[in-house]
CSV table of C-alpha atoms in Angstrom, one decimal:
chain,number,residue,atom,x,y,z
A,1,MET,CA,-107.3,-116.4,116.7
A,2,LYS,CA,-104.8,-116.0,113.9
A,3,ASP,CA,-101.9,-113.7,114.4
A,4,GLU,CA,-101.9,-111.0,111.7
A,5,ARG,CA,-98.0,-111.0,111.7
A,6,VAL,CA,-98.0,-114.6,110.5
A,7,ILE,CA,-98.7,-115.8,106.9
A,8,TYR,CA,-101.4,-118.5,106.8
A,9,PHE,CA,-102.6,-118.1,103.2
A,10,SER,CA,-102.1,-115.9,100.2
A,11,ASP,CA,-104.1,-114.0,97.5
A,12,SER,CA,-107.5,-115.7,97.1
A,13,SER,CA,-108.0,-114.1,93.7
A,14,ILE,CA,-105.4,-116.3,92.1
A,15,GLN,CA,-106.1,-120.0,91.6
A,16,GLN,CA,-103.0,-121.5,93.1
A,17,VAL,CA,-101.9,-123.3,96.2
A,18,ALA,CA,-98.5,-124.0,97.9
A,19,LEU,CA,-97.6,-127.6,98.9
A,20,THR,CA,-95.4,-127.5,102.0
A,21,PHE,CA,-93.6,-130.4,103.6
A,22,ASP,CA,-92.3,-130.4,107.2
A,23,ILE,CA,-89.2,-132.6,108.0
A,24,GLY,CA,-88.3,-133.3,111.6
A,25,GLU,CA,-85.2,-134.5,113.2
A,26,ASN,CA,-85.2,-138.2,112.3
A,27,ASP,CA,-87.6,-138.6,109.4
A,28,SER,CA,-87.4,-141.5,106.9
A,29,ASN,CA,-85.3,-140.6,103.9
A,30,GLU,CA,-86.9,-143.3,101.9
A,31,ALA,CA,-90.3,-141.9,102.3
A,32,ILE,CA,-89.0,-138.4,101.5
A,33,LEU,CA,-87.4,-139.7,98.3
A,34,ASN,CA,-90.8,-141.2,97.3
A,35,THR,CA,-92.4,-137.8,97.8
A,36,LEU,CA,-89.7,-136.1,95.7
A,37,ALA,CA,-90.4,-138.6,92.9
A,38,VAL,CA,-94.1,-137.7,92.9
A,39,LEU,CA,-93.3,-134.0,92.6
A,40,THR,CA,-90.8,-134.7,89.8
A,41,LYS,CA,-93.5,-136.8,88.0
A,42,TYR,CA,-95.7,-133.7,87.7
A,43,GLY,CA,-93.0,-131.1,87.4
A,44,VAL,CA,-94.3,-129.5,90.7
A,45,LYS,CA,-92.1,-127.4,93.0
A,46,ALA,CA,-92.9,-127.4,96.7
A,47,THR,CA,-91.5,-125.9,99.9
A,48,PHE,CA,-89.7,-128.1,102.4
A,49,PHE,CA,-89.4,-126.8,105.9
A,50,VAL,CA,-86.5,-128.8,107.3
A,51,THR,CA,-84.9,-129.0,110.7
A,52,GLY,CA,-81.2,-128.2,110.9
A,53,GLN,CA,-80.4,-131.5,112.6
A,54,TRP,CA,-82.0,-133.5,109.8
A,55,ALA,CA,-80.2,-131.4,107.2
A,56,LYS,CA,-76.9,-132.1,109.0
A,57,ASN,CA,-77.5,-135.8,109.0
A,58,ALA,CA,-78.9,-136.0,105.5
A,59,ALA,CA,-76.8,-133.4,103.6
A,60,GLY,CA,-77.1,-135.3,100.3
A,61,LEU,CA,-80.9,-135.4,100.4
A,62,THR,CA,-81.0,-131.8,101.5
A,63,LYS,CA,-78.9,-130.9,98.4
A,64,ARG,CA,-81.2,-133.1,96.3
A,65,ILE,CA,-84.2,-131.0,97.3
A,66,ILE,CA,-82.5,-127.8,96.1
A,67,GLY,CA,-81.2,-129.6,93.0
A,68,ASP,CA,-84.8,-130.6,92.1
A,69,GLY,CA,-85.8,-127.0,92.1
A,70,HIS,CA,-87.7,-126.9,95.4
A,71,GLN,CA,-87.6,-124.3,98.1
A,72,LEU,CA,-85.7,-125.0,101.3
A,73,ALA,CA,-86.9,-123.2,104.4
A,74,CYS,CA,-86.1,-123.4,108.1
A,75,HIS,CA,-88.0,-125.5,110.7
A,76,SER,CA,-85.6,-124.7,113.6
A,77,TYR,CA,-82.7,-126.9,114.5
A,78,HIS,CA,-84.4,-129.4,116.8
A,79,HIS,CA,-88.2,-130.1,116.5
A,80,TYR,CA,-88.9,-128.4,119.8
A,81,ASP,CA,-92.0,-126.5,120.8
A,82,LEU,CA,-90.4,-123.0,120.8
A,83,THR,CA,-93.0,-121.6,123.1
A,84,LYS,CA,-91.4,-123.6,125.9
A,85,LEU,CA,-88.0,-122.0,125.3
A,86,SER,CA,-86.4,-118.8,126.4
A,87,TYR,CA,-85.8,-116.0,124.0
A,88,ASP,CA,-82.0,-116.8,123.8
A,89,GLU,CA,-82.8,-120.5,123.2
A,90,ILE,CA,-85.2,-119.6,120.4
A,91,VAL,CA,-82.5,-117.4,118.8
A,92,ALA,CA,-80.1,-120.3,119.0
A,93,GLU,CA,-82.6,-122.7,117.4
A,94,ALA,CA,-83.2,-120.3,114.5
A,95,ASN,CA,-79.6,-119.5,113.9
A,96,ASN,CA,-78.3,-123.1,114.3
A,97,GLY,CA,-81.1,-124.4,112.0
A,98,ALA,CA,-80.2,-121.9,109.3
A,99,SER,CA,-76.5,-122.6,109.6
A,100,ALA,CA,-77.0,-126.3,109.4
A,101,ILE,CA,-79.1,-126.0,106.3
A,102,THR,CA,-76.7,-123.6,104.7
A,103,ASN,CA,-73.8,-126.0,105.4
A,104,ALA,CA,-75.7,-128.9,104.0
A,105,ALA,CA,-77.1,-127.4,100.9
A,106,GLY,CA,-75.2,-124.2,100.2
A,107,VAL,CA,-78.2,-122.0,100.4
A,108,ASP,CA,-79.5,-119.8,103.3
A,109,PRO,CA,-83.1,-120.6,104.1
A,110,ARG,CA,-83.8,-117.1,105.3
A,111,PRO,CA,-86.1,-115.3,105.3
A,112,PHE,CA,-88.7,-118.2,105.6
A,113,PHE,CA,-89.3,-120.0,108.9
A,114,ARG,CA,-92.0,-122.3,110.2
A,115,PRO,CA,-92.0,-123.0,114.0
A,116,PRO,CA,-92.3,-126.7,114.9
A,117,TYR,CA,-95.9,-127.7,115.7
A,118,GLY,CA,-97.0,-124.2,114.3
A,119,THR,CA,-96.8,-122.8,117.9
A,120,ILE,CA,-96.2,-119.0,117.9
A,121,ASN,CA,-95.9,-116.3,120.5
A,122,THR,CA,-94.4,-112.8,120.7
A,123,ALA,CA,-90.9,-114.1,121.9
A,124,ILE,CA,-90.7,-116.4,118.8
A,125,LEU,CA,-91.6,-113.6,116.4
A,126,LYS,CA,-89.1,-111.2,118.0
A,127,ALA,CA,-86.4,-113.9,117.8
A,128,LEU,CA,-87.1,-114.6,114.2
A,129,ARG,CA,-86.9,-110.9,113.3
A,130,ASP,CA,-83.6,-110.6,115.2
A,131,THR,CA,-82.1,-113.6,113.3
A,132,GLY,CA,-83.1,-112.4,109.8
A,133,PHE,CA,-86.4,-114.4,109.4
A,134,THR,CA,-88.9,-111.9,108.1
A,135,TYR,CA,-91.6,-114.4,107.1
A,136,CYS,CA,-93.2,-116.7,109.6
A,137,ILE,CA,-95.2,-119.3,107.6
A,138,HIS,CA,-98.1,-121.2,109.0
A,139,TRP,CA,-100.7,-123.0,107.0
A,140,SER,CA,-104.4,-122.8,106.1
A,141,LEU,CA,-105.1,-126.4,105.2
A,142,ASP,CA,-103.7,-129.2,107.4
A,143,THR,CA,-103.8,-132.7,105.7
A,144,LEU,CA,-103.3,-134.4,109.1
A,145,ASP,CA,-101.4,-137.0,107.1
A,146,TRP,CA,-99.6,-138.1,110.3
A,147,LYS,CA,-102.9,-139.0,111.9
A,148,TYR,CA,-105.1,-140.6,109.2
A,149,PRO,CA,-104.5,-144.3,108.6
A,150,PHE,CA,-105.6,-144.3,104.9
A,151,GLU,CA,-104.5,-142.4,101.8
A,152,ARG,CA,-108.0,-141.7,100.7
A,153,GLU,CA,-108.7,-139.7,103.9
A,154,ILE,CA,-105.8,-137.4,103.3
A,155,VAL,CA,-106.9,-136.8,99.7
A,156,ARG,CA,-110.5,-136.3,100.7
A,157,ARG,CA,-109.6,-133.7,103.3
A,158,VAL,CA,-107.7,-131.6,100.8
A,159,LEU,CA,-110.1,-131.9,97.9
A,160,LEU,CA,-113.2,-131.0,100.0
A,161,ALA,CA,-111.6,-127.9,101.6
A,162,VAL,CA,-109.0,-126.5,99.2
A,163,ARG,CA,-109.4,-122.8,98.3
A,164,ASN,CA,-107.4,-120.3,96.2
A,165,GLY,CA,-104.3,-119.2,98.1
A,166,ASP,CA,-104.1,-122.2,100.5
A,167,ILE,CA,-100.8,-123.2,102.1
A,168,ILE,CA,-101.1,-126.9,102.5
A,169,LEU,CA,-99.3,-128.8,105.3
A,170,MET,CA,-97.9,-132.3,104.7
A,171,HIS,CA,-95.3,-134.6,106.2
A,172,PRO,CA,-93.2,-136.6,103.7
A,173,TYR,CA,-91.9,-139.1,106.3
A,174,VAL,CA,-95.4,-140.6,106.4
A,175,THR,CA,-95.4,-143.6,104.0
A,176,LYS,CA,-98.9,-142.8,102.7
A,177,THR,CA,-98.1,-139.1,102.0
A,178,ALA,CA,-96.4,-139.8,98.7
A,179,PRO,CA,-99.3,-141.7,97.1
A,180,ALA,CA,-101.8,-139.2,98.5
A,181,THR,CA,-99.7,-136.3,97.1
A,182,ASP,CA,-99.8,-138.0,93.7
A,183,THR,CA,-103.6,-138.1,93.7
A,184,ILE,CA,-103.9,-134.6,95.2
A,185,ILE,CA,-101.7,-133.0,92.5
A,186,ALA,CA,-103.5,-134.7,89.7
A,187,LYS,CA,-106.9,-133.6,91.0
A,188,LEU,CA,-105.8,-130.1,91.7
A,189,LYS,CA,-104.4,-129.8,88.2
A,190,GLU,CA,-107.7,-131.1,86.8
A,191,ARG,CA,-109.4,-128.3,88.7
A,192,GLY,CA,-107.1,-125.7,87.2
A,193,PHE,CA,-105.0,-125.0,90.3
A,194,GLY,CA,-101.4,-123.8,89.9
A,195,ILE,CA,-99.0,-125.3,92.5
A,196,VAL,CA,-96.1,-123.1,93.5
A,197,THR,CA,-93.6,-122.6,96.3
A,198,VAL,CA,-94.3,-120.4,99.3
A,199,GLU,CA,-91.7,-117.9,98.0
A,200,GLU,CA,-93.4,-117.7,94.6
A,201,MET,CA,-96.8,-117.4,96.2
A,202,ILE,CA,-96.0,-114.4,98.3
A,203,SER,CA,-93.6,-112.8,95.9
A,204,GLY,CA,-94.0,-109.0,96.1
A,205,ARG,CA,-95.7,-109.2,99.5
A,206,THR,CA,-94.2,-106.8,102.0
A,207,PRO,CA,-92.4,-108.6,104.8
A,208,LEU,CA,-94.4,-108.7,107.9
A,209,ARG,CA,-93.4,-106.4,110.8
A,210,LEU,CA,-92.6,-109.0,113.4
């Protein structure tokens, strides 16, 4: 059952989707650069949920994401399952993640947060509220790009299921994600979809009461 306090998708009356990319602690910078190149090719802006540890270790690439016009959002500090942590530990993960991203890129990722693995409970939502994150972002379409062995399966999964307002989950460290993203963007544009950041997609939406 979906938690009404969490954003899974947006307005279905508008033909647009948000591409979102999760970056963990030790993800391949080369693969991420390939994904950025595809987005630049089409002039598409996406949302990158990055861990603080990755941002600390890859400050230059973190700045590059912002410099290319994309949205940076917080994916905690470590890529831990937050449901297994205490309230105080969750607060530390959220604060430390935000601080590391700010130090690396010069921008505060608040108020947008995506918990690692998409796991959510009341303690997480309370900790997010208490640390200034008023939007907990999930997804409505999971490409499972980390799981599928072939690019065509990722593309097929998106194109068969995509709907207006979808928030699409991808992982740029997977080598086949960049070429799959290339095809997905081209096909979505052919169908008339706009592709925006999460911030643009939910602009004007009242922050959820966590």
